[in-house]
Short mmCIF file of C-alpha atoms and ligand atoms in Angstrom, two decimals:
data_model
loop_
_atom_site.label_atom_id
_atom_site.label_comp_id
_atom_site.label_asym_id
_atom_site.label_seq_id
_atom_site.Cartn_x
_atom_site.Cartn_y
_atom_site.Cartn_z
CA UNK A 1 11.10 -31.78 8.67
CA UNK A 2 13.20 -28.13 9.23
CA UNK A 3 16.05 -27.71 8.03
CA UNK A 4 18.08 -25.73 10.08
CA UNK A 5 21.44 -25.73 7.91
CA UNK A 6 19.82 -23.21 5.43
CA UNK A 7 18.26 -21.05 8.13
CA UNK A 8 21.51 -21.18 10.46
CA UNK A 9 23.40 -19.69 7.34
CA UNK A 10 20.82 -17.25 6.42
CA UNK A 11 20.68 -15.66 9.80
CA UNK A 12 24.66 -15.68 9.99
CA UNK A 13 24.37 -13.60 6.72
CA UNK A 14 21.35 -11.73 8.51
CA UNK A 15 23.33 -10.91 11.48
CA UNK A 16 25.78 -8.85 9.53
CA UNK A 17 23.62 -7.30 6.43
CA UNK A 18 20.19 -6.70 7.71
CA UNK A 19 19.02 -3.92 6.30
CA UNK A 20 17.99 -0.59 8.49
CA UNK A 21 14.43 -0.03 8.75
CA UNK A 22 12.27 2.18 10.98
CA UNK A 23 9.79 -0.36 12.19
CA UNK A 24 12.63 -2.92 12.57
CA UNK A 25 14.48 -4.42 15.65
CA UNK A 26 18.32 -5.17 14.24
CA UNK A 27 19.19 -8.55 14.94
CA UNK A 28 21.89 -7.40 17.56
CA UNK A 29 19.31 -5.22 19.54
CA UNK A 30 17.17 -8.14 19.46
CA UNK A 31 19.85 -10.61 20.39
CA UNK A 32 20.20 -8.07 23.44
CA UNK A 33 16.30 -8.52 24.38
CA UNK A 34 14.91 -5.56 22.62
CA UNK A 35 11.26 -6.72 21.35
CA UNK A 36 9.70 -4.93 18.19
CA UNK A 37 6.38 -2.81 18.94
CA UNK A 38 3.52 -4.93 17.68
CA UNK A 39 1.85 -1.84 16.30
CA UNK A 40 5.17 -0.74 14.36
CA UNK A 41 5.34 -4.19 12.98
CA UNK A 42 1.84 -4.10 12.31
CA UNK A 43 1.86 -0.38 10.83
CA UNK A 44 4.67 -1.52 8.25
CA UNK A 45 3.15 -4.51 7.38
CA UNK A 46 -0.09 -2.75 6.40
CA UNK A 47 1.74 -0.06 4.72
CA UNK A 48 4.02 -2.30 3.16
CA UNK A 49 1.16 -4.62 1.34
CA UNK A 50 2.01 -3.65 -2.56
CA UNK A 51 3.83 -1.04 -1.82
CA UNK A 52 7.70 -0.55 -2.23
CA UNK A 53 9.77 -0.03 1.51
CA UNK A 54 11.13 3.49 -0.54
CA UNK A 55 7.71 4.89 -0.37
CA UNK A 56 6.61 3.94 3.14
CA UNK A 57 9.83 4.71 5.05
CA UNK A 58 8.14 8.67 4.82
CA UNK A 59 4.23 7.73 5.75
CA UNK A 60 5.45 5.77 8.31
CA UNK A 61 7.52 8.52 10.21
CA UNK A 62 4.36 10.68 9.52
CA UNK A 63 2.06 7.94 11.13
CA UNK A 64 4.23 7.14 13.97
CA UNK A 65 4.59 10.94 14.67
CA UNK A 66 1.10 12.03 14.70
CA UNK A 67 -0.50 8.34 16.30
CA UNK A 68 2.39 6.61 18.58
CA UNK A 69 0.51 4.16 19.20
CA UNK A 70 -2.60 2.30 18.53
CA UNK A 71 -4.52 3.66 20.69
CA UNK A 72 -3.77 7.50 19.18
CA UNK A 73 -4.54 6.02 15.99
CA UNK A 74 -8.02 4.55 16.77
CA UNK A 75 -8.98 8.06 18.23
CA UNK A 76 -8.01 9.74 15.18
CA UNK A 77 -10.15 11.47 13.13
CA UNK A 78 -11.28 9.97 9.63
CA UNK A 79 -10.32 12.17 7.20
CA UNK A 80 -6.83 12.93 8.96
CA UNK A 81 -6.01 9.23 8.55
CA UNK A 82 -7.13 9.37 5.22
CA UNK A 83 -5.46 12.30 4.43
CA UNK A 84 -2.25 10.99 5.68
CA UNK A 85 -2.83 7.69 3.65
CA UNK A 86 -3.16 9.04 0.31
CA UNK A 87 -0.48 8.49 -2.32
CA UNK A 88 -0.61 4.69 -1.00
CA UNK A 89 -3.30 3.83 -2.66
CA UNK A 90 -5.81 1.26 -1.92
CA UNK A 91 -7.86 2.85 0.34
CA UNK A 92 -9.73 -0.14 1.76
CA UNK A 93 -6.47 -0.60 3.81
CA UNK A 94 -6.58 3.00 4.87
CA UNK A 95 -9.84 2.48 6.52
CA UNK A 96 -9.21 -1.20 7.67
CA UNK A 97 -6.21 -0.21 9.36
CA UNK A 98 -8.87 2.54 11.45
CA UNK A 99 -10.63 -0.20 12.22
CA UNK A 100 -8.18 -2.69 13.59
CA UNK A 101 -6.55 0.46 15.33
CA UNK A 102 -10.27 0.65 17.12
CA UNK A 103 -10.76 -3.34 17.26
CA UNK A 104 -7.54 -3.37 18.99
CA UNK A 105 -8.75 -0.68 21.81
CA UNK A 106 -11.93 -2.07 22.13
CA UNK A 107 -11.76 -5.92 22.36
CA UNK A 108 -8.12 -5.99 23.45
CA UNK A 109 -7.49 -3.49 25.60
CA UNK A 110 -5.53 -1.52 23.12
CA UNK A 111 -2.36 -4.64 23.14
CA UNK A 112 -2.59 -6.41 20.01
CA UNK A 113 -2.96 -10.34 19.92
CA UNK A 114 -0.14 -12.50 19.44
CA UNK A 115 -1.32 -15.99 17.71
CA UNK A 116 -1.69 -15.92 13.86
CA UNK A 117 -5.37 -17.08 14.99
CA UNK A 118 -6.47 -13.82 16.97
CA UNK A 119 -4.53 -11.47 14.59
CA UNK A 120 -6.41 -12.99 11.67
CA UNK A 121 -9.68 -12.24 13.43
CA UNK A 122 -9.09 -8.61 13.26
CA UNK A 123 -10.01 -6.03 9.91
CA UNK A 124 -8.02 -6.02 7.28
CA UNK A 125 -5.66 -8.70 9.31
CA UNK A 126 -5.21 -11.69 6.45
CA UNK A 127 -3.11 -14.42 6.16
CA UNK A 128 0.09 -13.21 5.29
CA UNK A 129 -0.09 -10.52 7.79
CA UNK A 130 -1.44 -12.29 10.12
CA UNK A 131 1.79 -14.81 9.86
CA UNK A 132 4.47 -11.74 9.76
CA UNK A 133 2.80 -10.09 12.51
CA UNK A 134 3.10 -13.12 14.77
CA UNK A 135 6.55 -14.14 13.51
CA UNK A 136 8.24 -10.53 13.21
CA UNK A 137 6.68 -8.70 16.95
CA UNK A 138 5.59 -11.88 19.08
CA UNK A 139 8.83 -14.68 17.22
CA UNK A 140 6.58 -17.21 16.87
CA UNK A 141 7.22 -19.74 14.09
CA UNK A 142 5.31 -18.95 11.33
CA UNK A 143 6.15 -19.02 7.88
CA UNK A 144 5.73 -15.58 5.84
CA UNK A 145 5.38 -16.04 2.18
CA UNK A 146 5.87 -13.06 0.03
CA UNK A 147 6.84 -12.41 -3.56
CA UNK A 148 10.27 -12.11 -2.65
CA UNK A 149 10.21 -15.37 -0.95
CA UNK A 150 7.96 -17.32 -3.57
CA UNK A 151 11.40 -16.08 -5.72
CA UNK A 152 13.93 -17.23 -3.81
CA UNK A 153 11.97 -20.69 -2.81
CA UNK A 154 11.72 -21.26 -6.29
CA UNK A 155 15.20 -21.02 -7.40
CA UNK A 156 16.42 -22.90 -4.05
CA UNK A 157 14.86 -26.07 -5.18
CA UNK A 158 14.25 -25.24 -9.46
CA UNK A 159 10.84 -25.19 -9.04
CA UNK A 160 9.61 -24.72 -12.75
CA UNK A 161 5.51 -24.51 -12.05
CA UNK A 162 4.39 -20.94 -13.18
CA UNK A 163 2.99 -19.00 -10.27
CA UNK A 164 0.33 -18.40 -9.04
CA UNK A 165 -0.29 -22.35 -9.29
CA UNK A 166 2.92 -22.94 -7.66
CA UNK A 167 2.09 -21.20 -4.51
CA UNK A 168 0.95 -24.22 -2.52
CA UNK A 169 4.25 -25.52 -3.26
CA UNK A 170 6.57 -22.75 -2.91
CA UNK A 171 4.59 -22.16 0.75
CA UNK A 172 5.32 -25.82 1.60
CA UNK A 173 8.72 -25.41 0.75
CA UNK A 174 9.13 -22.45 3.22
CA UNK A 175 7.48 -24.17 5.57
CA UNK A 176 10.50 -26.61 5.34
CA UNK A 177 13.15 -23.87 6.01
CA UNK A 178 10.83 -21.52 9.09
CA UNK A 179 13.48 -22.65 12.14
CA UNK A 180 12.14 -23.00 15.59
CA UNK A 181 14.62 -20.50 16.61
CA UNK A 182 15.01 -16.62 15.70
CA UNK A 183 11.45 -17.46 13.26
CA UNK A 184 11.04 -13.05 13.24
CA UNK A 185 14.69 -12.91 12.08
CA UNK A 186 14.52 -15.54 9.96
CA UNK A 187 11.06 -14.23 8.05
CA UNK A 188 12.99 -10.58 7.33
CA UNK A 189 16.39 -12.08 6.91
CA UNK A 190 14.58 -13.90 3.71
CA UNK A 191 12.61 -10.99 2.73
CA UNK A 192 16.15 -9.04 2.45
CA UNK A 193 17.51 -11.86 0.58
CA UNK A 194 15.13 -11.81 -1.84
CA UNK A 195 15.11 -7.58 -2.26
CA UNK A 196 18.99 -6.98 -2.20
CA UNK A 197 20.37 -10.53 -3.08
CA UNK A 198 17.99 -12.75 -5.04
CA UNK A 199 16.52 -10.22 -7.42
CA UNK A 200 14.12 -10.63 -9.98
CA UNK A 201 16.75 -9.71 -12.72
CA UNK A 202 20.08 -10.47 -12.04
CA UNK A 203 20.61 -12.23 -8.75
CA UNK A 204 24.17 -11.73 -7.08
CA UNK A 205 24.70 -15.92 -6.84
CA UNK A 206 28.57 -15.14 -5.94
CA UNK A 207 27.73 -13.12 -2.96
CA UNK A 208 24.45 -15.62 -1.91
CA UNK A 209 24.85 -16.67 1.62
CA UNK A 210 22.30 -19.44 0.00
CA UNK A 211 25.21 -20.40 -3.38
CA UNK A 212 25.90 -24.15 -2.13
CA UNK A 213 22.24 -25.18 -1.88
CA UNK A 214 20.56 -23.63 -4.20
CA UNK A 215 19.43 -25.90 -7.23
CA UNK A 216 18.89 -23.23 -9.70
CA UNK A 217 22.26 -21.69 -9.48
CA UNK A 218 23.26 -25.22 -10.31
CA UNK A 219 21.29 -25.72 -13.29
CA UNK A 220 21.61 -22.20 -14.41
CA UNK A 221 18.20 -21.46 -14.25
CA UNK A 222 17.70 -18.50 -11.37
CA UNK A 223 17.70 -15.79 -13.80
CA UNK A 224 14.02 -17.63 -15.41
CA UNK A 225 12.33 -18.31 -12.10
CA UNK A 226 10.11 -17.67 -10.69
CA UNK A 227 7.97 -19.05 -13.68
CA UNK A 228 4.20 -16.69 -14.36
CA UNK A 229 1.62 -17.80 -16.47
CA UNK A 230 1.19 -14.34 -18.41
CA UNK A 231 -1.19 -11.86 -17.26
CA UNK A 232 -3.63 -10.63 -19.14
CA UNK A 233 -4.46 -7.01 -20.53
CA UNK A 234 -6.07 -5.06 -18.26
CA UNK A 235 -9.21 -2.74 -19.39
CA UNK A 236 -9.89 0.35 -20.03
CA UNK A 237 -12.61 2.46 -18.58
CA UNK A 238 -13.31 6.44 -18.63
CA UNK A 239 -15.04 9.03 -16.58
CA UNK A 240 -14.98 12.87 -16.79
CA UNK A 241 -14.59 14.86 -13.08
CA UNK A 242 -15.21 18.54 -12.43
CA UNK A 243 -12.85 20.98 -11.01
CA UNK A 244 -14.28 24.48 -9.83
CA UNK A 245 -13.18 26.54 -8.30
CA UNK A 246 -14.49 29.89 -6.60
CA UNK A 247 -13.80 33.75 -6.49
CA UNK A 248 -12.71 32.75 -3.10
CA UNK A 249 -10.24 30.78 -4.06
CA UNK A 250 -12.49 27.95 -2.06
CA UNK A 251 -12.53 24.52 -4.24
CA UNK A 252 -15.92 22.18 -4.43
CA UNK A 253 -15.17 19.08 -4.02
CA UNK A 254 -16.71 15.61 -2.52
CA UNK A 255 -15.55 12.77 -0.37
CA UNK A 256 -15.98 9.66 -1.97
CA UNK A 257 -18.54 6.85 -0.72
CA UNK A 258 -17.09 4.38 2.17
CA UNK A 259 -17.39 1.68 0.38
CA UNK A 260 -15.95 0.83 -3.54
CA UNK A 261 -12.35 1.84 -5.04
CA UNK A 262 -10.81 5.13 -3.50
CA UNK A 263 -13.67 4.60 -0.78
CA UNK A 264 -13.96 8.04 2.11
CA UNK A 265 -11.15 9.67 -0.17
CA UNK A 266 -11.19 13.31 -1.16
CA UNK A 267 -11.36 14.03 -4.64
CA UNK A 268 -13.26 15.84 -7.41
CA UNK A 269 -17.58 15.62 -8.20
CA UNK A 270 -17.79 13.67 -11.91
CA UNK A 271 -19.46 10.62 -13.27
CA UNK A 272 -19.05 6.75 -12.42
CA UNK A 273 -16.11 5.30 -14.89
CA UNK A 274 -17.38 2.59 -17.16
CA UNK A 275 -15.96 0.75 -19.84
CA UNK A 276 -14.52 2.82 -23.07
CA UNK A 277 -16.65 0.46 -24.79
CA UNK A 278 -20.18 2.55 -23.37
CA UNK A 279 -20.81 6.30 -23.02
CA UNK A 280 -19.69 8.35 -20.24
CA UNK A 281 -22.79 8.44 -17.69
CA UNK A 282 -24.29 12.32 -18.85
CA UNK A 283 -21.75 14.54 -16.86
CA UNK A 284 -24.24 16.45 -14.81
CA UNK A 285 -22.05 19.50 -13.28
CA UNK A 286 -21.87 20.00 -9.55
CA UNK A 287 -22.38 24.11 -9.77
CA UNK A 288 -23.53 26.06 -12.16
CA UNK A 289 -20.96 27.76 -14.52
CA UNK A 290 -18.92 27.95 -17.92
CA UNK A 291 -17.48 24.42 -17.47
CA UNK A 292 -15.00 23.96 -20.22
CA UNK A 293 -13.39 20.39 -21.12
CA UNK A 294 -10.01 20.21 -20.94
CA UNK A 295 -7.88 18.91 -23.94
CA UNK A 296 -5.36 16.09 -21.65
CA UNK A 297 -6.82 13.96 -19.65
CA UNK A 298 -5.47 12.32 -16.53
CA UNK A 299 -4.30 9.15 -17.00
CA UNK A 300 -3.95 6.30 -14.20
CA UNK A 301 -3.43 2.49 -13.68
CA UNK A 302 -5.31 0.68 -11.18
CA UNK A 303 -4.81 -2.52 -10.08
CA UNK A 304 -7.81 -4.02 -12.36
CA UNK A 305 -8.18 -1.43 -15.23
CA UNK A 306 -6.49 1.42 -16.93
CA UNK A 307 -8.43 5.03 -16.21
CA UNK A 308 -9.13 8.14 -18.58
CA UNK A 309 -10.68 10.67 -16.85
CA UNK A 310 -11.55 13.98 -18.84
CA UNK A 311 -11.18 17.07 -16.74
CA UNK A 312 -13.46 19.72 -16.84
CA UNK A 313 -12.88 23.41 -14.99
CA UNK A 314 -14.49 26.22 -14.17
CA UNK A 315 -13.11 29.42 -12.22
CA UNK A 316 -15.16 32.08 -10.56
CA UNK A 317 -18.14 30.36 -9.04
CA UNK A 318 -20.22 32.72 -7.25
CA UNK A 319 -19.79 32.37 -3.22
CA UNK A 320 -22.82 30.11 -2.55
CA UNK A 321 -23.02 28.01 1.03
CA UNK A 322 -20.25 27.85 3.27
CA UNK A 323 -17.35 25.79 3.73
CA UNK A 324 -16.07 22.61 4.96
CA UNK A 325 -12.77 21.80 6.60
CA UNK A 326 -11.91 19.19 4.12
CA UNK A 327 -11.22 16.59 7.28
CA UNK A 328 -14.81 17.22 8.41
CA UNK A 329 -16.16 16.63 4.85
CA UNK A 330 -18.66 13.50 5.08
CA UNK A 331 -18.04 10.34 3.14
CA UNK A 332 -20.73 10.87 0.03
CA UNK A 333 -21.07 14.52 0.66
CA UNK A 334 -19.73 17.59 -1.28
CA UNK A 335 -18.38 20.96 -0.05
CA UNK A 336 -16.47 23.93 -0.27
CA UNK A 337 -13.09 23.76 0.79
CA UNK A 338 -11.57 26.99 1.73
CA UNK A 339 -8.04 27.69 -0.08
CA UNK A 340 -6.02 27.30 3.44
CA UNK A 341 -7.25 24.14 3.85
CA UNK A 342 -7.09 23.17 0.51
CA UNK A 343 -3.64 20.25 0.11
CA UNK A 344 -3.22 18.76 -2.82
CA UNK A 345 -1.25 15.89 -0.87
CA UNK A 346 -4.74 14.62 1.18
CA UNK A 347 -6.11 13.49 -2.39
CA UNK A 348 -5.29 9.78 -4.14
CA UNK A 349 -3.00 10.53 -6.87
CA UNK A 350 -5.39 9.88 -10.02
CA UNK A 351 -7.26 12.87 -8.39
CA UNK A 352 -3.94 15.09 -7.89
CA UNK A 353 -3.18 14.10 -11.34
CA UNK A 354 -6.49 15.77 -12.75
CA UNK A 355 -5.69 18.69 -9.87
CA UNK A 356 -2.20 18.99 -11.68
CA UNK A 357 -3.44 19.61 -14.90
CA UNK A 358 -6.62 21.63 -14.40
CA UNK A 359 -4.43 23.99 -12.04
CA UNK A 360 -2.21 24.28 -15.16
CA UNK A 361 -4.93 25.27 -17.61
CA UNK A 362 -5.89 27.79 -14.79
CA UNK A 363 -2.78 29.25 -14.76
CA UNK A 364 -2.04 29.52 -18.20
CA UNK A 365 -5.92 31.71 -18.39
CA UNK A 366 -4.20 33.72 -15.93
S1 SF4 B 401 22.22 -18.68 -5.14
FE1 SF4 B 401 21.40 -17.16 -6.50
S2 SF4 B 401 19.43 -17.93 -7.20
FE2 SF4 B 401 20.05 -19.14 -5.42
S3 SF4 B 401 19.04 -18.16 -3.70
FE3 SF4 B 401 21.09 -17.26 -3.86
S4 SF4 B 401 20.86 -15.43 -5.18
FE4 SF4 B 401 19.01 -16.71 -5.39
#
């Protein structure tokens, strides 16, 4: 069963208050037979993927400007990409989204599929983007399930099971409303719902193109729902990185491993980060100098565990070996990096955070 009174009003409600968004067709262009670019769609989606539309309405107007299109993007080089990517955080998209970009070119003749099936088969493709991918750029009737729609599903129909164990449910329930017709307008007109309408806190039930059905506004209950079973406390580990610099003004530093957390990103030499419960792995510096520890350490919040890292710096290094443009800088490998090529932006922000403040003791010795 669809029910197409609840869609039909959505997209009327759509049709006037979608919101603007680079990677988006509006609903009148489309209505005129504009199509969306499968590898904006698919761009935004990636970006998008725990990550707020604020902070990806800027790295996708880099992206777009540097790679146009898929194919530019698959015959990028690593580092650039990664470069570009961080301040997004988790990396594994970062180089997933290389991937497809090449998967795309090579198997597909650089056009993207356009069944939930085929787009699932590619890296870093899963369900949910598989679904808005096929619903948003190809309008095929899929049903996209996001937080913001697990929300407003839930207070629809006063669904009181705490998430996640009501997601089978709340998906079902979707399912229900996904019309035949307009499904890529319908999938962002309930995504906009849920992020300017039916917010977490205090949803704006007066204005809710959704008011007459909704069984939660009825029973008073929207404000409580979704329902979570509590979360628990995340751990703690610590580490201790080194930040040298040399007379040069050139700064020694390594490209991570491909694979683990921050994998093929830019950052500083230090130790593996273990519990707080066990000693710091010996700290075995990178160069030899007058490291000294620094008194703050850089604090930052991964998805899994909470990170300390202790900073330690040293200035002056004598001008051994040469230098690495920080984009040619293998995955596992360390190297100078001359001060013009040095940019604090290419690094993931727990490793700008440890930049910040060891720059700031450095200045201060000044
Ligand atoms: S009426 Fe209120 S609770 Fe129900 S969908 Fe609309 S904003 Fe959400």
């Amino acid at each position: 069963m669809r029910d197409g009174a609840t869609s039909g009003a959505l997209l009327d409600w759509y049709d006037i208050h979608a919101r603007d968004m680079p990677w988006r067709v509006s609903p009148a262009d489309r209505a005129a037979g504009v199509r969306p670019d499968p590898y904006r769609v698919w761009l935004s989606e990636v970006m998008l993927q725990q990550t707020t539309v604020a902070a990806v309405r800027d790295y996708f107007a880099r992206f777009t400007a540097l790679w146009p299109t898929v194919g530019d993007l698959a015959a990028a080089e690593d580092g650039r990409v990664m470069a570009e990517w961080a301040g997004l955080g988790y990396y594994a998209r970062a180089r997933n989204l290389l991937k497809c970009a090449r998967a795309v070119v090579r198997d597909h003749g650089g056009v993207f599929p356009d069944t939930r099936e085929a787009l699932m088969s590619l890296p870093g493709i899963g369900p949910y983007t598989a679904s808005a991918i096929s619903a948003i750029a190809f309008d095929r009737a899929e049903t996209v399930v996001d937080g913001n729609v697990e929300r407003v599903m839930a207070r629809l129909h006063d669904v009181h099971t705490p998430l996640p164990a009501a997601k089978p449910e709340l998906t079902a329930l979707a399912a229900l409303h996904t019309p035949e017709a307009r499904p890529g307008d319908y999938a962002q007109a309930v995504m906009d719902l849920g992020a300017t309408i039916c917010t977490p806190r205090s949803p704006a039930c007066g204005i809710c193109p959704w008011r007459d059905p909704c069984a939660a506004r009825a029973e008073g209950t929207a404000p409580e729902l979704p329902k979570k079973t509590p979360k628990k406390q995340k751990p703690v580990r610590h580490g201790v990185v080194f930040v040298g610099r040399r007379r040069d003004g050139a700064w020694l530093m390594e490209r991570r491993p491909e694979s683990g957390l921050l994998g093929g990103t830019l950052g500083w030499p230090g130790t593996a980060w273990v519990a707080v419960s066990e000693e710091v792995p010996e700290a075995i510096p990178p160069a030899e100098a007058e490291w000294r520890l620094l008194p703050a350490e850089a604090l930052h919040t991964f998805t899994h565990f909470h990170l300390r890292l202790s900073i330690m710096v040293a200035e002056g290094l004598p001008a051994s070996g040469g230098e690495t443009a920080s984009a040619t800088l293998r995955p596992g490998a360390q190297g100078w990096v001359p001060r013009g090529d040095f940019r604090p932006s290419d690094m993931p922000t727990v490793m700008r955070k440890a930049f910040d403040l060891a720059r700031s003791a450095m200045d201060n010795d000044a």
